mmCIF file of C-alpha atoms and ligand atoms in Angstrom:
data_model
loop_
_atom_site.group_PDB
_atom_site.id
_atom_site.type_symbol
_atom_site.label_atom_id
_atom_site.label_comp_id
_atom_site.label_asym_id
_atom_site.label_seq_id
_atom_site.Cartn_x
_atom_site.Cartn_y
_atom_site.Cartn_z
ATOM 1 C CA GLN A 429 1.985 12.212 16.162
ATOM 2 C CA LYS A 430 4.448 11.635 13.376
ATOM 3 C CA TYR A 431 1.750 9.816 11.499
ATOM 4 C CA GLU A 432 -0.553 12.806 11.820
ATOM 5 C CA LYS A 433 2.128 15.130 10.549
ATOM 6 C CA SER A 434 3.010 12.894 7.636
ATOM 7 C CA LEU A 435 -0.522 12.937 6.379
ATOM 8 C CA GLU A 436 -0.816 16.688 6.611
ATOM 9 C CA LYS A 437 -0.498 17.269 2.886
ATOM 10 C CA THR A 438 -3.210 14.833 2.009
ATOM 11 C CA ARG A 439 -5.442 16.059 4.758
ATOM 12 C CA LYS A 440 -4.996 19.667 3.791
ATOM 13 C CA THR A 441 -6.210 19.136 0.258
ATOM 14 C CA PHE A 442 -8.689 16.389 0.966
ATOM 15 C CA GLY A 443 -10.103 17.979 4.106
ATOM 16 C CA MET A 444 -10.155 21.480 2.716
ATOM 17 C CA ARG A 445 -12.003 20.491 -0.388
ATOM 18 C CA PHE A 446 -14.487 18.555 1.622
ATOM 19 C CA ASN A 447 -15.019 21.364 4.117
ATOM 20 C CA GLU A 448 -15.584 23.780 1.288
ATOM 21 C CA PHE A 449 -18.127 21.441 -0.194
ATOM 22 C CA LEU A 450 -19.952 21.180 3.125
ATOM 23 C CA ALA A 451 -19.807 24.925 3.706
ATOM 24 C CA ASN A 452 -21.680 25.441 0.447
ATOM 25 C CA PHE A 453 -24.387 23.036 1.502
ATOM 26 C CA ARG A 454 -27.932 24.387 1.311
ATOM 27 C CA THR A 455 -30.176 21.424 0.746
ATOM 28 C CA VAL A 456 -29.592 17.786 0.010
ATOM 29 C CA ASP A 457 -30.692 17.814 -3.605
ATOM 30 C CA GLU A 458 -29.385 16.447 -6.863
ATOM 31 C CA GLU A 459 -26.806 19.204 -7.068
ATOM 32 C CA PHE A 460 -25.516 18.237 -3.636
ATOM 33 C CA PHE A 461 -24.824 14.691 -4.759
ATOM 34 C CA GLU A 462 -23.183 15.845 -7.960
ATOM 35 C CA ASP A 463 -20.930 18.183 -6.002
ATOM 36 C CA LEU A 464 -20.099 15.418 -3.551
ATOM 37 C CA GLU A 465 -19.112 13.172 -6.420
ATOM 38 C CA ASP A 466 -16.901 15.872 -7.942
ATOM 39 C CA THR A 467 -15.280 16.567 -4.592
ATOM 40 C CA LEU A 468 -14.412 12.918 -4.094
ATOM 41 C CA ILE A 469 -13.061 12.568 -7.619
ATOM 42 C CA MET A 470 -10.861 15.638 -7.165
ATOM 43 C CA SER A 471 -9.522 14.029 -3.992
ATOM 44 C CA ASP A 472 -8.206 11.067 -5.998
ATOM 45 C CA VAL A 473 -10.798 8.699 -4.640
ATOM 46 C CA GLY A 474 -11.437 7.533 -8.183
ATOM 47 C CA ALA A 475 -14.492 8.054 -10.374
ATOM 48 C CA ASP A 476 -16.066 4.642 -9.822
ATOM 49 C CA LEU A 477 -15.889 4.783 -6.060
ATOM 50 C CA ALA A 478 -17.043 8.400 -5.974
ATOM 51 C CA MET A 479 -20.071 7.432 -8.011
ATOM 52 C CA THR A 480 -20.873 4.413 -5.868
ATOM 53 C CA ILE A 481 -20.638 6.442 -2.694
ATOM 54 C CA SER A 482 -22.875 9.253 -3.901
ATOM 55 C CA GLN A 483 -25.271 6.748 -5.460
ATOM 56 C CA GLU A 484 -25.683 4.785 -2.241
ATOM 57 C CA LEU A 485 -26.045 7.947 -0.185
ATOM 58 C CA ARG A 486 -28.781 9.166 -2.521
ATOM 59 C CA GLN A 487 -30.857 6.196 -1.510
ATOM 60 C CA GLU A 488 -30.492 6.823 2.184
ATOM 61 C CA ALA A 489 -33.206 8.914 3.726
ATOM 62 C CA LYS A 490 -30.931 9.767 6.643
ATOM 63 C CA LEU A 491 -28.994 12.123 4.456
ATOM 64 C CA ALA A 492 -32.002 14.094 3.296
ATOM 65 C CA ASN A 493 -33.013 14.495 6.919
ATOM 66 C CA ALA A 494 -29.625 15.660 8.067
ATOM 67 C CA LYS A 495 -29.885 19.205 9.275
ATOM 68 C CA SER A 496 -26.313 20.233 9.915
ATOM 69 C CA GLN A 497 -22.955 20.101 8.208
ATOM 70 C CA ASP A 498 -21.640 17.946 11.025
ATOM 71 C CA ALA A 499 -24.403 15.410 10.655
ATOM 72 C CA LEU A 500 -23.759 15.227 6.929
ATOM 73 C CA ARG A 501 -20.049 14.904 7.417
ATOM 74 C CA GLN A 502 -20.548 12.034 9.777
ATOM 75 C CA LEU A 503 -22.874 10.157 7.448
ATOM 76 C CA ILE A 504 -20.501 10.522 4.525
ATOM 77 C CA VAL A 505 -17.476 9.427 6.551
ATOM 78 C CA GLU A 506 -19.397 6.390 7.842
ATOM 79 C CA LYS A 507 -20.276 5.468 4.279
ATOM 80 C CA ILE A 508 -16.651 5.579 3.179
ATOM 81 C CA VAL A 509 -15.514 3.557 6.193
ATOM 82 C CA ASP A 510 -18.252 1.012 5.386
ATOM 83 C CA LYS A 511 -17.059 0.762 1.805
ATOM 84 C CA PHE A 512 -13.647 -0.221 3.107
ATOM 85 C CA ASP A 513 -15.118 -2.803 5.426
ATOM 86 C CA GLU A 514 -17.275 -4.344 2.745
ATOM 87 C CA ASP A 515 -14.650 -6.668 1.349
ATOM 88 C CA LYS A 516 -13.080 -7.620 4.676
ATOM 89 C CA LEU A 517 -9.610 -7.587 3.195
ATOM 90 C CA PRO A 518 -6.909 -8.594 5.666
ATOM 91 C CA SER A 519 -4.758 -5.584 6.464
ATOM 92 C CA GLU A 520 -2.192 -7.385 8.566
ATOM 93 C CA LEU A 521 0.927 -8.963 7.183
ATOM 94 C CA ASN A 522 0.713 -12.729 7.114
ATOM 95 C CA VAL A 523 3.405 -13.639 9.622
ATOM 96 C CA GLN A 524 3.508 -17.337 10.450
ATOM 97 C CA ALA A 525 5.184 -19.289 13.211
ATOM 98 C CA GLY A 526 8.391 -20.594 11.652
ATOM 99 C CA LEU A 527 9.681 -19.125 8.418
ATOM 100 C CA SER A 528 7.629 -16.394 6.704
ATOM 101 C CA VAL A 529 8.666 -15.376 3.204
ATOM 102 C CA PHE A 530 7.668 -11.988 1.796
ATOM 103 C CA LEU A 531 8.340 -11.159 -1.825
ATOM 104 C CA PHE A 532 8.539 -7.476 -2.821
ATOM 105 C CA VAL A 533 7.768 -6.193 -6.288
ATOM 106 C CA GLY A 534 7.448 -2.719 -7.789
ATOM 107 C CA VAL A 535 9.090 -0.481 -10.381
ATOM 108 C CA ASN A 536 12.353 1.317 -9.663
ATOM 109 C CA GLY A 537 12.253 4.334 -7.436
ATOM 110 C CA VAL A 538 8.926 3.701 -5.753
ATOM 111 C CA GLY A 539 10.543 2.885 -2.415
ATOM 112 C CA LYS A 540 10.650 -0.898 -2.464
ATOM 113 C CA THR A 541 14.136 -1.292 -0.989
ATOM 114 C CA THR A 542 13.445 1.342 1.638
ATOM 115 C CA THR A 543 10.278 -0.463 2.693
ATOM 116 C CA ILE A 544 12.182 -3.754 3.002
ATOM 117 C CA GLY A 545 14.855 -2.020 5.072
ATOM 118 C CA LYS A 546 12.327 -0.472 7.423
ATOM 119 C CA LEU A 547 10.466 -3.746 7.816
ATOM 120 C CA ALA A 548 13.704 -5.632 8.475
ATOM 121 C CA ALA A 549 14.540 -3.187 11.261
ATOM 122 C CA ARG A 550 11.074 -3.560 12.745
ATOM 123 C CA TYR A 551 11.187 -7.364 12.912
ATOM 124 C CA GLN A 552 14.781 -7.347 14.110
ATOM 125 C CA LYS A 553 13.741 -5.035 16.942
ATOM 126 C CA GLU A 554 10.936 -7.417 17.826
ATOM 127 C CA GLY A 555 13.572 -10.096 18.351
ATOM 128 C CA LYS A 556 12.875 -12.009 15.163
ATOM 129 C CA LYS A 557 15.607 -13.494 13.049
ATOM 130 C CA VAL A 558 15.541 -11.637 9.725
ATOM 131 C CA LEU A 559 17.242 -12.321 6.393
ATOM 132 C CA LEU A 560 17.226 -10.206 3.223
ATOM 133 C CA ALA A 561 17.710 -11.444 -0.342
ATOM 134 C CA ALA A 562 18.922 -9.105 -3.085
ATOM 135 C CA ALA A 563 17.160 -10.721 -6.024
ATOM 136 C CA ASP A 564 17.081 -7.459 -7.965
ATOM 137 C CA THR A 565 20.307 -8.436 -9.690
ATOM 138 C CA PHE A 566 19.526 -6.255 -12.688
ATOM 139 C CA ARG A 567 21.060 -3.144 -11.156
ATOM 140 C CA ALA A 568 24.254 -3.159 -9.092
ATOM 141 C CA GLY A 569 22.894 -0.104 -7.280
ATOM 142 C CA ALA A 570 19.901 -2.048 -6.038
ATOM 143 C CA ILE A 571 22.127 -4.693 -4.478
ATOM 144 C CA ASP A 572 24.340 -2.088 -2.786
ATOM 145 C CA GLN A 573 21.323 -0.306 -1.440
ATOM 146 C CA LEU A 574 19.858 -3.413 0.133
ATOM 147 C CA VAL A 575 23.238 -4.243 1.664
ATOM 148 C CA GLU A 576 23.274 -0.738 3.102
ATOM 149 C CA TRP A 577 19.853 -1.262 4.678
ATOM 150 C CA GLY A 578 21.008 -4.633 5.981
ATOM 151 C CA LYS A 579 23.871 -2.912 7.802
ATOM 152 C CA ARG A 580 21.561 -0.273 9.205
ATOM 153 C CA ALA A 581 19.110 -2.863 10.505
ATOM 154 C CA ASN A 582 21.878 -5.260 11.529
ATOM 155 C CA VAL A 583 20.459 -8.010 9.352
ATOM 156 C CA PRO A 584 22.381 -10.281 6.917
ATOM 157 C CA VAL A 585 21.793 -9.991 3.164
ATOM 158 C CA VAL A 586 22.171 -12.766 0.588
ATOM 159 C CA THR A 587 23.731 -11.311 -2.563
ATOM 160 C CA LYS A 588 25.310 -12.371 -5.831
ATOM 161 C CA ALA A 589 27.060 -10.310 -8.477
ATOM 162 C CA ALA A 590 24.939 -8.000 -10.625
ATOM 163 C CA GLY A 591 23.667 -9.894 -13.635
ATOM 164 C CA SER A 592 23.349 -13.221 -11.769
ATOM 165 C CA ASP A 593 20.170 -15.240 -12.002
ATOM 166 C CA PRO A 594 17.714 -13.775 -9.458
ATOM 167 C CA ALA A 595 16.271 -17.247 -8.863
ATOM 168 C CA SER A 596 19.656 -18.508 -7.717
ATOM 169 C CA VAL A 597 19.838 -15.716 -5.140
ATOM 170 C CA VAL A 598 16.401 -16.772 -3.911
ATOM 171 C CA PHE A 599 17.491 -20.412 -3.807
ATOM 172 C CA ASP A 600 20.521 -19.535 -1.657
ATOM 173 C CA ALA A 601 18.387 -17.356 0.593
ATOM 174 C CA MET A 602 15.781 -20.100 1.102
ATOM 175 C CA GLN A 603 18.518 -22.606 1.957
ATOM 176 C CA LYS A 604 20.119 -20.233 4.421
ATOM 177 C CA ALA A 605 16.785 -19.272 5.947
ATOM 178 C CA LYS A 606 15.905 -22.910 6.577
ATOM 179 C CA ALA A 607 19.340 -23.909 7.829
ATOM 180 C CA GLU A 608 19.547 -20.995 10.242
ATOM 181 C CA ASN A 609 15.965 -20.959 11.501
ATOM 182 C CA VAL A 610 15.196 -17.555 10.109
ATOM 183 C CA ASP A 611 11.768 -16.143 11.004
ATOM 184 C CA ILE A 612 11.358 -13.552 8.266
ATOM 185 C CA LEU A 613 12.862 -13.624 4.789
ATOM 186 C CA LEU A 614 12.329 -10.458 2.748
ATOM 187 C CA ILE A 615 13.102 -10.748 -0.970
ATOM 188 C CA ASP A 616 13.779 -7.734 -3.187
ATOM 189 C CA THR A 617 13.082 -8.226 -6.900
ATOM 190 C CA ALA A 618 13.574 -6.202 -10.076
ATOM 191 C CA GLY A 619 10.382 -4.519 -11.228
ATOM 192 C CA ARG A 620 10.833 -4.010 -14.913
ATOM 193 C CA LEU A 621 7.281 -3.477 -16.082
ATOM 194 C CA GLN A 622 8.584 -2.410 -19.505
ATOM 195 C CA ASN A 623 9.098 -6.063 -20.277
ATOM 196 C CA LYS A 624 6.130 -7.830 -18.780
ATOM 197 C CA ASP A 625 6.842 -11.240 -20.311
ATOM 198 C CA ASN A 626 10.319 -11.357 -18.850
ATOM 199 C CA LEU A 627 9.114 -10.083 -15.506
ATOM 200 C CA MET A 628 6.396 -12.702 -15.388
ATOM 201 C CA LYS A 629 8.840 -15.468 -16.228
ATOM 202 C CA GLU A 630 11.324 -14.237 -13.660
ATOM 203 C CA LEU A 631 8.709 -14.042 -10.913
ATOM 204 C CA GLU A 632 7.322 -17.446 -11.854
ATOM 205 C CA LYS A 633 10.773 -18.957 -11.585
ATOM 206 C CA ILE A 634 11.368 -17.282 -8.232
ATOM 207 C CA GLY A 635 7.966 -18.481 -7.039
ATOM 208 C CA LYS A 636 8.741 -22.058 -8.048
ATOM 209 C CA ILE A 637 12.058 -22.044 -6.185
ATOM 210 C CA ILE A 638 10.398 -20.676 -3.071
ATOM 211 C CA LYS A 639 7.608 -23.274 -3.212
ATOM 212 C CA ARG A 640 10.006 -26.135 -3.762
ATOM 213 C CA GLU A 641 11.665 -25.211 -0.484
ATOM 214 C CA LEU A 642 8.501 -24.231 1.367
ATOM 215 C CA PRO A 643 5.190 -25.103 -0.332
ATOM 216 C CA GLU A 644 3.031 -22.560 1.528
ATOM 217 C CA ALA A 645 5.360 -19.655 0.703
ATOM 218 C CA PRO A 646 5.520 -16.859 -0.289
ATOM 219 C CA HIS A 647 3.264 -15.704 2.519
ATOM 220 C CA GLU A 648 2.993 -12.261 0.987
ATOM 221 C CA THR A 649 3.690 -10.688 -2.367
ATOM 222 C CA ILE A 650 3.839 -7.002 -1.590
ATOM 223 C CA LEU A 651 3.668 -4.398 -4.325
ATOM 224 C CA ALA A 652 5.262 -1.059 -3.517
ATOM 225 C CA VAL A 653 3.666 1.966 -5.171
ATOM 226 C CA ASP A 654 4.475 5.650 -4.842
ATOM 227 C CA ALA A 655 1.573 7.738 -3.524
ATOM 228 C CA THR A 656 2.894 10.922 -5.115
ATOM 229 C CA THR A 657 2.159 9.503 -8.564
ATOM 230 C CA GLY A 658 -1.584 9.394 -7.905
ATOM 231 C CA GLN A 659 -3.600 7.521 -10.512
ATOM 232 C CA ASN A 660 -0.373 6.246 -12.030
ATOM 233 C CA ALA A 661 0.149 4.159 -8.897
ATOM 234 C CA ILE A 662 -3.180 2.499 -9.555
ATOM 235 C CA GLN A 663 -2.219 1.802 -13.127
ATOM 236 C CA GLN A 664 0.980 0.134 -11.907
ATOM 237 C CA ALA A 665 -0.959 -1.931 -9.419
ATOM 238 C CA LYS A 666 -3.291 -3.086 -12.186
ATOM 239 C CA GLU A 667 -0.424 -4.047 -14.440
ATOM 240 C CA PHE A 668 1.465 -5.888 -11.727
ATOM 241 C CA SER A 669 -1.662 -7.816 -10.777
ATOM 242 C CA GLN A 670 -1.702 -9.157 -14.305
ATOM 243 C CA VAL A 671 1.883 -10.337 -13.937
ATOM 244 C CA THR A 672 1.645 -11.970 -10.520
ATOM 245 C CA PRO A 673 -0.938 -12.216 -7.725
ATOM 246 C CA ILE A 674 -0.429 -9.382 -5.246
ATOM 247 C CA THR A 675 -1.484 -9.965 -1.641
ATOM 248 C CA GLY A 676 -0.833 -6.499 -0.294
ATOM 249 C CA ILE A 677 0.292 -3.010 -1.153
ATOM 250 C CA ALA A 678 2.924 -0.842 0.454
ATOM 251 C CA LEU A 679 1.943 2.740 -0.313
ATOM 252 C CA THR A 680 5.104 4.814 -0.014
ATOM 253 C CA LYS A 681 5.850 8.533 0.224
ATOM 254 C CA LEU A 682 2.499 9.449 1.704
ATOM 255 C CA ASP A 683 4.365 12.130 3.649
ATOM 256 C CA GLY A 684 5.185 13.986 0.447
ATOM 257 C CA SER A 685 1.870 13.428 -1.223
ATOM 258 C CA ALA A 686 -1.412 15.263 -1.312
ATOM 259 C CA LYS A 687 -2.909 12.230 -3.005
ATOM 260 C CA GLY A 688 -3.602 9.963 -0.050
ATOM 261 C CA GLY A 689 -7.122 9.623 -1.390
ATOM 262 C CA ILE A 690 -5.807 7.021 -3.817
ATOM 263 C CA VAL A 691 -5.715 4.547 -0.938
ATOM 264 C CA LEU A 692 -9.477 4.241 -1.283
ATOM 265 C CA SER A 693 -9.266 3.971 -5.010
ATOM 266 C CA ILE A 694 -6.627 1.218 -4.896
ATOM 267 C CA VAL A 695 -8.517 -0.892 -2.415
ATOM 268 C CA GLN A 696 -11.827 -0.477 -4.187
ATOM 269 C CA SER A 697 -10.745 -0.950 -7.764
ATOM 270 C CA LEU A 698 -8.274 -3.771 -7.162
ATOM 271 C CA LYS A 699 -9.619 -5.440 -4.035
ATOM 272 C CA ILE A 700 -6.071 -5.634 -2.757
ATOM 273 C CA PRO A 701 -5.498 -4.409 0.787
ATOM 274 C CA VAL A 702 -3.008 -1.691 1.596
ATOM 275 C CA LYS A 703 -0.894 -3.257 4.339
ATOM 276 C CA LEU A 704 1.922 -0.788 4.843
ATOM 277 C CA ILE A 705 2.351 2.928 4.425
ATOM 278 C CA GLY A 706 5.639 4.781 4.049
ATOM 279 C CA LEU A 707 5.802 8.113 5.820
ATOM 280 C CA GLY A 708 9.383 9.202 5.274
ATOM 281 C CA GLU A 709 12.920 8.128 4.491
ATOM 282 C CA GLN A 710 13.959 7.122 7.994
ATOM 283 C CA VAL A 711 14.013 3.609 9.363
ATOM 284 C CA ASP A 712 10.980 4.089 11.604
ATOM 285 C CA ASP A 713 8.867 5.844 8.972
ATOM 286 C CA LEU A 714 6.754 2.800 8.246
ATOM 287 C CA GLN A 715 3.291 2.081 9.609
ATOM 288 C CA ASP A 716 0.745 -0.668 9.381
ATOM 289 C CA PHE A 717 -2.294 0.577 7.576
ATOM 290 C CA ASP A 718 -5.437 1.077 9.606
ATOM 291 C CA GLU A 719 -8.202 1.995 7.190
ATOM 292 C CA GLU A 720 -10.680 3.369 9.673
ATOM 293 C CA PHE A 721 -8.072 5.522 11.361
ATOM 294 C CA PHE A 722 -6.887 6.672 7.961
ATOM 295 C CA VAL A 723 -10.311 7.593 6.575
ATOM 296 C CA ARG A 724 -11.372 9.388 9.728
ATOM 297 C CA GLY A 725 -8.035 11.204 9.733
ATOM 298 C CA LEU A 726 -8.658 12.568 6.265
ATOM 299 C CA PHE A 727 -11.806 14.329 7.367
ATOM 300 C CA LYS A 728 -10.471 15.877 10.547
HETATM 301 P P1 GDP B 1735 13.224 1.284 -5.081
HETATM 302 O O1 GDP B 1735 13.978 1.595 -6.337
HETATM 303 O O2 GDP B 1735 11.790 0.995 -5.341
HETATM 304 O O3 GDP B 1735 13.868 0.241 -4.258
HETATM 305 O O4 GDP B 1735 13.178 2.649 -4.247
HETATM 306 P P2 GDP B 1735 14.081 3.117 -3.029
HETATM 307 O O5 GDP B 1735 13.767 2.326 -1.826
HETATM 308 O O6 GDP B 1735 15.481 3.185 -3.465
HETATM 309 O O7 GDP B 1735 13.516 4.602 -2.803
HETATM 310 C C1 GDP B 1735 13.615 5.629 -3.764
HETATM 311 C C2 GDP B 1735 13.700 6.980 -3.050
HETATM 312 O O8 GDP B 1735 12.470 7.223 -2.370
HETATM 313 C C3 GDP B 1735 14.775 7.045 -2.002
HETATM 314 O O9 GDP B 1735 15.376 8.314 -2.070
HETATM 315 C C4 GDP B 1735 14.027 6.878 -0.682
HETATM 316 O O10 GDP B 1735 14.660 7.514 0.384
HETATM 317 C C5 GDP B 1735 12.712 7.537 -1.003
HETATM 318 N N1 GDP B 1735 11.595 6.985 -0.192
HETATM 319 C C6 GDP B 1735 11.224 5.703 -0.033
HETATM 320 N N2 GDP B 1735 10.135 5.603 0.757
HETATM 321 C C7 GDP B 1735 9.796 6.866 1.127
HETATM 322 C C8 GDP B 1735 8.743 7.437 1.944
HETATM 323 O O11 GDP B 1735 7.874 6.760 2.500
HETATM 324 N N3 GDP B 1735 8.752 8.785 2.069
HETATM 325 C C9 GDP B 1735 9.678 9.590 1.457
HETATM 326 N N4 GDP B 1735 9.591 10.895 1.646
HETATM 327 N N5 GDP B 1735 10.653 9.082 0.697
HETATM 328 C C10 GDP B 1735 10.725 7.749 0.523
#
């Protein structure tokens, strides 16, 4: 229910535009496909994907034979759902038996710390032993904020003074996690994209420390991006992918965004699965991402 409400903004714009497009439908001709493409682009689906979808639909006789708006709608929705399925990207977080280490990256303000806090509360509730690491030592505020979330979720946080070496925070956290049989370690990092070389070096160093302690970790490197920024979120995802391999995306602030269509664009252009979606500022405003449910929801 909450999920439905949170996506209202996206659905309103996405769905309305699409309904309008269908209402204008006369025949399935070249103009129809051009309008479909425009409609999808306006809904932040991204130009490439919009073109692919309309191109593939052009070649399907089913569409030309469709007699009603409903039949057309269904065929188009199926096509989009299929596009998602094509790459078989894993949408579930890679939780292992024993210690699972998730690294979080993303620029300031996108909702990285909030996502960690929500996830910590979720795992804690499930009875897992959770530990947080405040490896964004660049800003004192970031450390305080994570500590605050730790209190809220009743989960300990490994911290050092602002300005400390982030890798040393990660080292301490890995030691503690192993010594205390922690199930889930969530690591917050500083996302200064302005200085890509430094960021890359910092993340490499953190990665090395993690691997020295647990060779198969990190089990996830999650990039948080803000849905309200639309195509900018995709740009950030592209840039971060060049800095470090990203295994999943947390798309935040979908509740305040009319640009939910970028989910499709992100997955298609980057081949990185969206694994989490943020639907508000509260502790339980986090959902696993279900692409089929999401796509069908957009067209309701
Ligand atoms: P960080 O700098 O990336 O760690 O970002 P924060 O976690 O501090 O979040 C920045 C702001 O966005 C805060 O005011 C959060 O409450 C807010 N925020 C985070 N996630 C969401 C979300 O899913 N929905 C809404 N509406 N606000 C969010």
